[in-house]
């Protein structure tokens, strides 16, 4: 497994096109792998995420089984003569995860649930709209994903409701794009709501957490969702 980091040059026209469209970014990411054929059913999963730390600092992270070649992204959206990308061996880090260790984490996800307005209406996938419900979505998935989000000490919680967990939700983004159905050939408008979670967690199941870090969490993985990364907790 490999973890790759690439800084996007936001001043370039090609960057603006990629940053405005999850579809275009997905295509650019998949073009980084010689073995990723669009028609191949056994193509390995590639996770990616954009970290928009500031207007001038946007980072692309990727997790993949195959080592990527981002030459085309450097030429389109980077600094061709002065900067490239960094790819790290991820397996060593994953193998070192142990129960009880704590980490800071970041995750961009598509928090959704299935609802129906009437008893006879089929279930419809709908995005959670409020930060509290979005947090609830992640808390619901934490056990199966191999971690526990740390609680906030009582004396540090804000009134009146307080922040029960060391978790924040930020950078909500709403996208809408056309997607062609394979069977009918018709194009449908697809809505996509993404949010970024920052917080602190404790490892409860290293095997499950390794699966989460390499296969992703939640829906819309092709569009920049599901990739969780860990860092030393300060």
PDB file of C-alpha atoms in Angstrom:
ATOM      1  CA  UNK A   1       0.000   0.000   0.000  1.00  0.00           C
ATOM      2  CA  UNK A   2       1.106   3.540  -0.758  1.00  0.00           C
ATOM      3  CA  UNK A   3       0.176   6.952   0.641  1.00  0.00           C
ATOM      4  CA  UNK A   4       0.786   9.861  -1.726  1.00  0.00           C
ATOM      5  CA  UNK A   5       0.761  13.604  -1.085  1.00  0.00           C
ATOM      6  CA  UNK A   6       0.658  16.255  -3.825  1.00  0.00           C
ATOM      7  CA  UNK A   7       0.352  20.011  -3.425  1.00  0.00           C
ATOM      8  CA  UNK A   8      -1.860  21.672  -6.034  1.00  0.00           C
ATOM      9  CA  UNK A   9      -0.826  24.991  -7.561  1.00  0.00           C
ATOM     10  CA  UNK A  10      -4.103  26.860  -7.153  1.00  0.00           C
ATOM     11  CA  UNK A  11      -2.978  29.709  -9.403  1.00  0.00           C
ATOM     12  CA  UNK A  12      -3.072  27.535 -12.526  1.00  0.00           C
ATOM     13  CA  UNK A  13      -6.120  27.280 -14.783  1.00  0.00           C
ATOM     14  CA  UNK A  14      -5.903  23.500 -14.849  1.00  0.00           C
ATOM     15  CA  UNK A  15      -6.108  23.418 -11.074  1.00  0.00           C
ATOM     16  CA  UNK A  16      -9.301  25.433 -11.029  1.00  0.00           C
ATOM     17  CA  UNK A  17     -10.950  22.980 -13.399  1.00  0.00           C
ATOM     18  CA  UNK A  18      -9.969  20.018 -11.222  1.00  0.00           C
ATOM     19  CA  UNK A  19     -10.937  21.644  -7.929  1.00  0.00           C
ATOM     20  CA  UNK A  20     -14.366  22.601  -9.256  1.00  0.00           C
ATOM     21  CA  UNK A  21     -15.349  19.075 -10.289  1.00  0.00           C
ATOM     22  CA  UNK A  22     -15.066  15.816  -8.306  1.00  0.00           C
ATOM     23  CA  UNK A  23     -15.591  13.978 -11.606  1.00  0.00           C
ATOM     24  CA  UNK A  24     -12.593  15.644 -13.246  1.00  0.00           C
ATOM     25  CA  UNK A  25     -10.421  15.092 -10.184  1.00  0.00           C
ATOM     26  CA  UNK A  26     -11.429  11.428 -10.044  1.00  0.00           C
ATOM     27  CA  UNK A  27     -10.424  10.996 -13.690  1.00  0.00           C
ATOM     28  CA  UNK A  28      -7.074  12.679 -13.039  1.00  0.00           C
ATOM     29  CA  UNK A  29      -6.423  10.503  -9.990  1.00  0.00           C
ATOM     30  CA  UNK A  30      -7.213   7.282 -11.852  1.00  0.00           C
ATOM     31  CA  UNK A  31      -4.931   8.361 -14.709  1.00  0.00           C
ATOM     32  CA  UNK A  32      -2.042   8.099 -12.234  1.00  0.00           C
ATOM     33  CA  UNK A  33      -2.123   4.298 -12.421  1.00  0.00           C
ATOM     34  CA  UNK A  34      -1.050   2.300 -15.438  1.00  0.00           C
ATOM     35  CA  UNK A  35      -3.098  -0.679 -14.272  1.00  0.00           C
ATOM     36  CA  UNK A  36      -6.356   1.230 -13.717  1.00  0.00           C
ATOM     37  CA  UNK A  37      -8.339   0.412 -16.839  1.00  0.00           C
ATOM     38  CA  UNK A  38     -11.824   2.020 -16.924  1.00  0.00           C
ATOM     39  CA  UNK A  39     -13.477  -1.225 -18.123  1.00  0.00           C
ATOM     40  CA  UNK A  40     -11.691  -3.573 -15.703  1.00  0.00           C
ATOM     41  CA  UNK A  41     -13.879  -4.923 -12.904  1.00  0.00           C
ATOM     42  CA  UNK A  42     -10.892  -6.003 -10.815  1.00  0.00           C
ATOM     43  CA  UNK A  43      -9.289  -2.569 -10.688  1.00  0.00           C
ATOM     44  CA  UNK A  44      -8.065  -1.976  -7.130  1.00  0.00           C
ATOM     45  CA  UNK A  45      -9.658   0.682  -4.967  1.00  0.00           C
ATOM     46  CA  UNK A  46      -8.010   4.099  -4.983  1.00  0.00           C
ATOM     47  CA  UNK A  47      -8.987   6.557  -2.271  1.00  0.00           C
ATOM     48  CA  UNK A  48      -8.338  10.274  -2.571  1.00  0.00           C
ATOM     49  CA  UNK A  49      -9.079  13.450  -0.633  1.00  0.00           C
ATOM     50  CA  UNK A  50      -8.551  17.179  -1.031  1.00  0.00           C
ATOM     51  CA  UNK A  51      -7.403  19.123   2.038  1.00  0.00           C
ATOM     52  CA  UNK A  52      -8.201  22.807   1.511  1.00  0.00           C
ATOM     53  CA  UNK A  53      -6.046  24.260   4.277  1.00  0.00           C
ATOM     54  CA  UNK A  54      -6.107  27.759   2.777  1.00  0.00           C
ATOM     55  CA  UNK A  55      -6.713  29.405  -0.576  1.00  0.00           C
ATOM     56  CA  UNK A  56      -3.067  28.879  -1.505  1.00  0.00           C
ATOM     57  CA  UNK A  57      -2.575  25.474   0.114  1.00  0.00           C
ATOM     58  CA  UNK A  58      -4.637  22.620  -1.284  1.00  0.00           C
ATOM     59  CA  UNK A  59      -3.244  19.116  -0.848  1.00  0.00           C
ATOM     60  CA  UNK A  60      -4.273  15.951  -2.655  1.00  0.00           C
ATOM     61  CA  UNK A  61      -3.878  12.721  -0.687  1.00  0.00           C
ATOM     62  CA  UNK A  62      -4.169   9.274  -2.250  1.00  0.00           C
ATOM     63  CA  UNK A  63      -4.081   5.727  -0.864  1.00  0.00           C
ATOM     64  CA  UNK A  64      -3.512   2.957  -3.392  1.00  0.00           C
ATOM     65  CA  UNK A  65      -2.164  -0.549  -3.867  1.00  0.00           C
ATOM     66  CA  UNK A  66      -0.151   0.544  -6.914  1.00  0.00           C
ATOM     67  CA  UNK A  67       2.534   3.250  -6.798  1.00  0.00           C
ATOM     68  CA  UNK A  68       1.160   6.252  -8.725  1.00  0.00           C
ATOM     69  CA  UNK A  69       2.798   8.454 -11.333  1.00  0.00           C
ATOM     70  CA  UNK A  70       1.492  12.019 -11.034  1.00  0.00           C
ATOM     71  CA  UNK A  71       3.515  13.516 -13.883  1.00  0.00           C
ATOM     72  CA  UNK A  72       0.349  14.612 -15.677  1.00  0.00           C
ATOM     73  CA  UNK A  73      -0.934  16.350 -12.542  1.00  0.00           C
ATOM     74  CA  UNK A  74       2.362  18.170 -12.035  1.00  0.00           C
ATOM     75  CA  UNK A  75       2.161  19.430 -15.617  1.00  0.00           C
ATOM     76  CA  UNK A  76      -1.502  20.407 -15.354  1.00  0.00           C
ATOM     77  CA  UNK A  77      -1.814  21.619 -11.782  1.00  0.00           C
ATOM     78  CA  UNK A  78       1.582  21.725 -10.105  1.00  0.00           C
ATOM     79  CA  UNK A  79       5.062  23.249 -10.404  1.00  0.00           C
ATOM     80  CA  UNK A  80       6.721  21.295 -13.258  1.00  0.00           C
ATOM     81  CA  UNK A  81      10.282  22.507 -12.644  1.00  0.00           C
ATOM     82  CA  UNK A  82      10.461  22.912  -8.874  1.00  0.00           C
ATOM     83  CA  UNK A  83       8.102  20.451  -7.132  1.00  0.00           C
ATOM     84  CA  UNK A  84       6.747  16.946  -7.594  1.00  0.00           C
ATOM     85  CA  UNK A  85       4.902  14.615  -5.208  1.00  0.00           C
ATOM     86  CA  UNK A  86       5.750  12.369  -2.272  1.00  0.00           C
ATOM     87  CA  UNK A  87       4.807   8.691  -2.078  1.00  0.00           C
ATOM     88  CA  UNK A  88       5.365   6.692   1.105  1.00  0.00           C
ATOM     89  CA  UNK A  89       5.263   3.009   1.966  1.00  0.00           C
ATOM     90  CA  UNK A  90       1.984   2.802   3.911  1.00  0.00           C
ATOM     91  CA  UNK A  91       2.172  -0.852   4.958  1.00  0.00           C
ATOM     92  CA  UNK A  92       4.765  -0.287   7.671  1.00  0.00           C
ATOM     93  CA  UNK A  93       2.576   2.341   9.317  1.00  0.00           C
ATOM     94  CA  UNK A  94      -0.563   0.207   9.036  1.00  0.00           C
ATOM     95  CA  UNK A  95       1.155  -2.836  10.509  1.00  0.00           C
ATOM     96  CA  UNK A  96       2.256  -0.762  13.507  1.00  0.00           C
ATOM     97  CA  UNK A  97      -1.257   0.195  14.643  1.00  0.00           C
ATOM     98  CA  UNK A  98      -2.058  -1.241  18.081  1.00  0.00           C
ATOM     99  CA  UNK A  99      -5.008  -1.258  20.451  1.00  0.00           C
ATOM    100  CA  UNK A 100      -5.212   1.692  22.830  1.00  0.00           C
ATOM    101  CA  UNK A 101      -3.032   4.139  20.889  1.00  0.00           C
ATOM    102  CA  UNK A 102      -4.496   7.569  20.204  1.00  0.00           C
ATOM    103  CA  UNK A 103      -4.259   9.580  17.009  1.00  0.00           C
ATOM    104  CA  UNK A 104      -5.476  12.794  15.473  1.00  0.00           C
ATOM    105  CA  UNK A 105      -7.474  12.062  12.337  1.00  0.00           C
ATOM    106  CA  UNK A 106      -9.005  13.724   9.309  1.00  0.00           C
ATOM    107  CA  UNK A 107     -11.781  12.305   7.149  1.00  0.00           C
ATOM    108  CA  UNK A 108     -13.767  13.764   4.291  1.00  0.00           C
ATOM    109  CA  UNK A 109     -17.022  11.854   3.948  1.00  0.00           C
ATOM    110  CA  UNK A 110     -20.530  11.795   2.502  1.00  0.00           C
ATOM    111  CA  UNK A 111     -22.763  11.354   5.590  1.00  0.00           C
ATOM    112  CA  UNK A 112     -26.078   9.935   4.353  1.00  0.00           C
ATOM    113  CA  UNK A 113     -29.055   7.988   5.613  1.00  0.00           C
ATOM    114  CA  UNK A 114     -32.069   6.308   4.047  1.00  0.00           C
ATOM    115  CA  UNK A 115     -35.469   7.912   4.598  1.00  0.00           C
ATOM    116  CA  UNK A 116     -39.022   7.673   3.278  1.00  0.00           C
ATOM    117  CA  UNK A 117     -41.738  10.338   3.590  1.00  0.00           C
ATOM    118  CA  UNK A 118     -44.657   7.895   3.444  1.00  0.00           C
ATOM    119  CA  UNK A 119     -44.966   4.209   4.389  1.00  0.00           C
ATOM    120  CA  UNK A 120     -45.363   3.185   0.740  1.00  0.00           C
ATOM    121  CA  UNK A 121     -42.535   5.294  -0.613  1.00  0.00           C
ATOM    122  CA  UNK A 122     -39.241   3.502  -1.386  1.00  0.00           C
ATOM    123  CA  UNK A 123     -36.231   4.397   0.722  1.00  0.00           C
ATOM    124  CA  UNK A 124     -34.250   7.326  -0.607  1.00  0.00           C
ATOM    125  CA  UNK A 125     -30.625   8.087   0.220  1.00  0.00           C
ATOM    126  CA  UNK A 126     -30.442  11.579   1.709  1.00  0.00           C
ATOM    127  CA  UNK A 127     -27.559  13.630   3.066  1.00  0.00           C
ATOM    128  CA  UNK A 128     -27.440  14.637   6.725  1.00  0.00           C
ATOM    129  CA  UNK A 129     -27.808  18.411   6.832  1.00  0.00           C
ATOM    130  CA  UNK A 130     -26.702  19.527  10.303  1.00  0.00           C
ATOM    131  CA  UNK A 131     -23.290  19.170  11.980  1.00  0.00           C
ATOM    132  CA  UNK A 132     -24.854  17.259  14.891  1.00  0.00           C
ATOM    133  CA  UNK A 133     -26.440  14.671  12.589  1.00  0.00           C
ATOM    134  CA  UNK A 134     -23.238  14.482  10.543  1.00  0.00           C
ATOM    135  CA  UNK A 135     -21.289  13.780  13.733  1.00  0.00           C
ATOM    136  CA  UNK A 136     -23.897  11.193  14.658  1.00  0.00           C
ATOM    137  CA  UNK A 137     -23.277   9.426  11.353  1.00  0.00           C
ATOM    138  CA  UNK A 138     -19.571   9.056  12.139  1.00  0.00           C
ATOM    139  CA  UNK A 139     -20.194   7.998  15.731  1.00  0.00           C
ATOM    140  CA  UNK A 140     -22.559   5.305  14.447  1.00  0.00           C
ATOM    141  CA  UNK A 141     -19.812   3.854  12.232  1.00  0.00           C
ATOM    142  CA  UNK A 142     -16.868   4.126  14.624  1.00  0.00           C
ATOM    143  CA  UNK A 143     -17.095   0.688  16.266  1.00  0.00           C
ATOM    144  CA  UNK A 144     -17.197  -1.292  13.022  1.00  0.00           C
ATOM    145  CA  UNK A 145     -14.454   0.947  11.624  1.00  0.00           C
ATOM    146  CA  UNK A 146     -12.043  -0.027  14.404  1.00  0.00           C
ATOM    147  CA  UNK A 147     -11.827   3.126  16.510  1.00  0.00           C
ATOM    148  CA  UNK A 148     -13.479   5.162  19.256  1.00  0.00           C
ATOM    149  CA  UNK A 149     -13.669   8.935  19.046  1.00  0.00           C
ATOM    150  CA  UNK A 150     -12.400  10.390  22.307  1.00  0.00           C
ATOM    151  CA  UNK A 151     -14.819  12.200  24.583  1.00  0.00           C
ATOM    152  CA  UNK A 152     -14.225  15.786  25.655  1.00  0.00           C
ATOM    153  CA  UNK A 153     -13.490  16.221  29.382  1.00  0.00           C
ATOM    154  CA  UNK A 154     -16.582  17.590  31.146  1.00  0.00           C
ATOM    155  CA  UNK A 155     -14.838  20.783  32.243  1.00  0.00           C
ATOM    156  CA  UNK A 156     -13.957  21.650  28.621  1.00  0.00           C
ATOM    157  CA  UNK A 157     -17.439  21.250  27.158  1.00  0.00           C
ATOM    158  CA  UNK A 158     -19.260  24.352  25.997  1.00  0.00           C
ATOM    159  CA  UNK A 159     -22.726  25.175  27.300  1.00  0.00           C
ATOM    160  CA  UNK A 160     -25.628  24.790  26.897  1.00  0.00           C
ATOM    161  CA  UNK A 161     -25.364  21.515  24.970  1.00  0.00           C
ATOM    162  CA  UNK A 162     -21.620  20.994  25.041  1.00  0.00           C
ATOM    163  CA  UNK A 163     -19.224  19.135  22.785  1.00  0.00           C
ATOM    164  CA  UNK A 164     -19.323  15.549  23.951  1.00  0.00           C
ATOM    165  CA  UNK A 165     -16.564  14.337  21.645  1.00  0.00           C
ATOM    166  CA  UNK A 166     -13.219  15.623  20.413  1.00  0.00           C
ATOM    167  CA  UNK A 167     -14.624  16.094  16.949  1.00  0.00           C
ATOM    168  CA  UNK A 168     -15.429  19.011  14.655  1.00  0.00           C
ATOM    169  CA  UNK A 169     -17.201  19.206  11.306  1.00  0.00           C
ATOM    170  CA  UNK A 170     -16.101  21.779   8.754  1.00  0.00           C
ATOM    171  CA  UNK A 171     -15.833  22.621   5.062  1.00  0.00           C
ATOM    172  CA  UNK A 172     -19.259  21.406   3.941  1.00  0.00           C
ATOM    173  CA  UNK A 173     -19.494  21.389   0.157  1.00  0.00           C
ATOM    174  CA  UNK A 174     -22.438  20.732  -2.145  1.00  0.00           C
ATOM    175  CA  UNK A 175     -21.942  19.452  -5.669  1.00  0.00           C
ATOM    176  CA  UNK A 176     -24.328  18.504  -8.455  1.00  0.00           C
ATOM    177  CA  UNK A 177     -23.219  16.756 -11.618  1.00  0.00           C
ATOM    178  CA  UNK A 178     -24.538  14.554 -14.412  1.00  0.00           C
ATOM    179  CA  UNK A 179     -24.079  10.793 -14.305  1.00  0.00           C
ATOM    180  CA  UNK A 180     -25.053   8.523 -17.191  1.00  0.00           C
ATOM    181  CA  UNK A 181     -26.864   5.295 -16.309  1.00  0.00           C
ATOM    182  CA  UNK A 182     -25.157   2.247 -17.791  1.00  0.00           C
ATOM    183  CA  UNK A 183     -28.438   0.453 -18.668  1.00  0.00           C
ATOM    184  CA  UNK A 184     -30.676   3.273 -19.920  1.00  0.00           C
ATOM    185  CA  UNK A 185     -27.997   5.610 -21.224  1.00  0.00           C
ATOM    186  CA  UNK A 186     -29.852   8.523 -19.645  1.00  0.00           C
ATOM    187  CA  UNK A 187     -28.081  11.265 -17.719  1.00  0.00           C
ATOM    188  CA  UNK A 188     -29.266  12.000 -14.184  1.00  0.00           C
ATOM    189  CA  UNK A 189     -28.371  14.899 -11.939  1.00  0.00           C
ATOM    190  CA  UNK A 190     -26.497  13.547  -8.910  1.00  0.00           C
ATOM    191  CA  UNK A 191     -26.294  15.675  -5.722  1.00  0.00           C
ATOM    192  CA  UNK A 192     -23.297  15.216  -3.444  1.00  0.00           C
ATOM    193  CA  UNK A 193     -22.756  16.718   0.015  1.00  0.00           C
ATOM    194  CA  UNK A 194     -19.328  16.334   1.603  1.00  0.00           C
ATOM    195  CA  UNK A 195     -17.945  17.397   4.975  1.00  0.00           C
ATOM    196  CA  UNK A 196     -14.554  17.114   6.632  1.00  0.00           C
ATOM    197  CA  UNK A 197     -14.168  15.699  10.137  1.00  0.00           C
ATOM    198  CA  UNK A 198     -11.187  16.542  12.357  1.00  0.00           C
ATOM    199  CA  UNK A 199     -10.789  14.857  15.718  1.00  0.00           C
ATOM    200  CA  UNK A 200      -8.967  12.435  17.995  1.00  0.00           C
ATOM    201  CA  UNK A 201      -9.524   8.701  18.222  1.00  0.00           C
ATOM    202  CA  UNK A 202      -8.389   5.603  20.068  1.00  0.00           C
ATOM    203  CA  UNK A 203      -7.661   2.378  18.202  1.00  0.00           C
ATOM    204  CA  UNK A 204     -10.037  -0.393  19.324  1.00  0.00           C
ATOM    205  CA  UNK A 205      -9.569  -2.939  16.527  1.00  0.00           C
ATOM    206  CA  UNK A 206      -6.350  -2.591  14.468  1.00  0.00           C
ATOM    207  CA  UNK A 207      -7.521  -5.030  11.774  1.00  0.00           C
ATOM    208  CA  UNK A 208     -10.782  -3.160  11.223  1.00  0.00           C
ATOM    209  CA  UNK A 209      -9.012   0.211  11.288  1.00  0.00           C
ATOM    210  CA  UNK A 210      -6.497  -0.955   8.664  1.00  0.00           C
ATOM    211  CA  UNK A 211      -9.454  -1.933   6.512  1.00  0.00           C
ATOM    212  CA  UNK A 212     -11.004   1.509   7.023  1.00  0.00           C
ATOM    213  CA  UNK A 213      -7.763   3.309   6.135  1.00  0.00           C
ATOM    214  CA  UNK A 214      -7.275   1.325   2.912  1.00  0.00           C
ATOM    215  CA  UNK A 215     -10.849   0.703   1.711  1.00  0.00           C
ATOM    216  CA  UNK A 216     -12.495   3.892   2.944  1.00  0.00           C
ATOM    217  CA  UNK A 217     -15.512   4.803   5.044  1.00  0.00           C
ATOM    218  CA  UNK A 218     -18.961   5.599   3.687  1.00  0.00           C
ATOM    219  CA  UNK A 219     -20.263   6.362   0.208  1.00  0.00           C
ATOM    220  CA  UNK A 220     -19.007   8.392  -2.791  1.00  0.00           C
ATOM    221  CA  UNK A 221     -15.420   7.148  -2.606  1.00  0.00           C
ATOM    222  CA  UNK A 222     -14.889   7.853  -6.299  1.00  0.00           C
ATOM    223  CA  UNK A 223     -15.619  11.524  -5.628  1.00  0.00           C
ATOM    224  CA  UNK A 224     -13.081  12.229  -2.894  1.00  0.00           C
ATOM    225  CA  UNK A 225     -14.871  10.747   0.128  1.00  0.00           C
ATOM    226  CA  UNK A 226     -13.923   7.998   2.559  1.00  0.00           C
ATOM    227  CA  UNK A 227     -10.190   8.563   2.986  1.00  0.00           C
ATOM    228  CA  UNK A 228      -9.164   8.820   6.645  1.00  0.00           C
ATOM    229  CA  UNK A 229      -5.612   9.716   7.604  1.00  0.00           C
ATOM    230  CA  UNK A 230      -3.946   9.629  11.020  1.00  0.00           C
ATOM    231  CA  UNK A 231      -1.292  11.841  12.590  1.00  0.00           C
ATOM    232  CA  UNK A 232       0.458  11.967  15.934  1.00  0.00           C
ATOM    233  CA  UNK A 233      -1.957  13.340  18.527  1.00  0.00           C
ATOM    234  CA  UNK A 234      -0.539  16.468  20.119  1.00  0.00           C
TER     235      UNK A 234
END
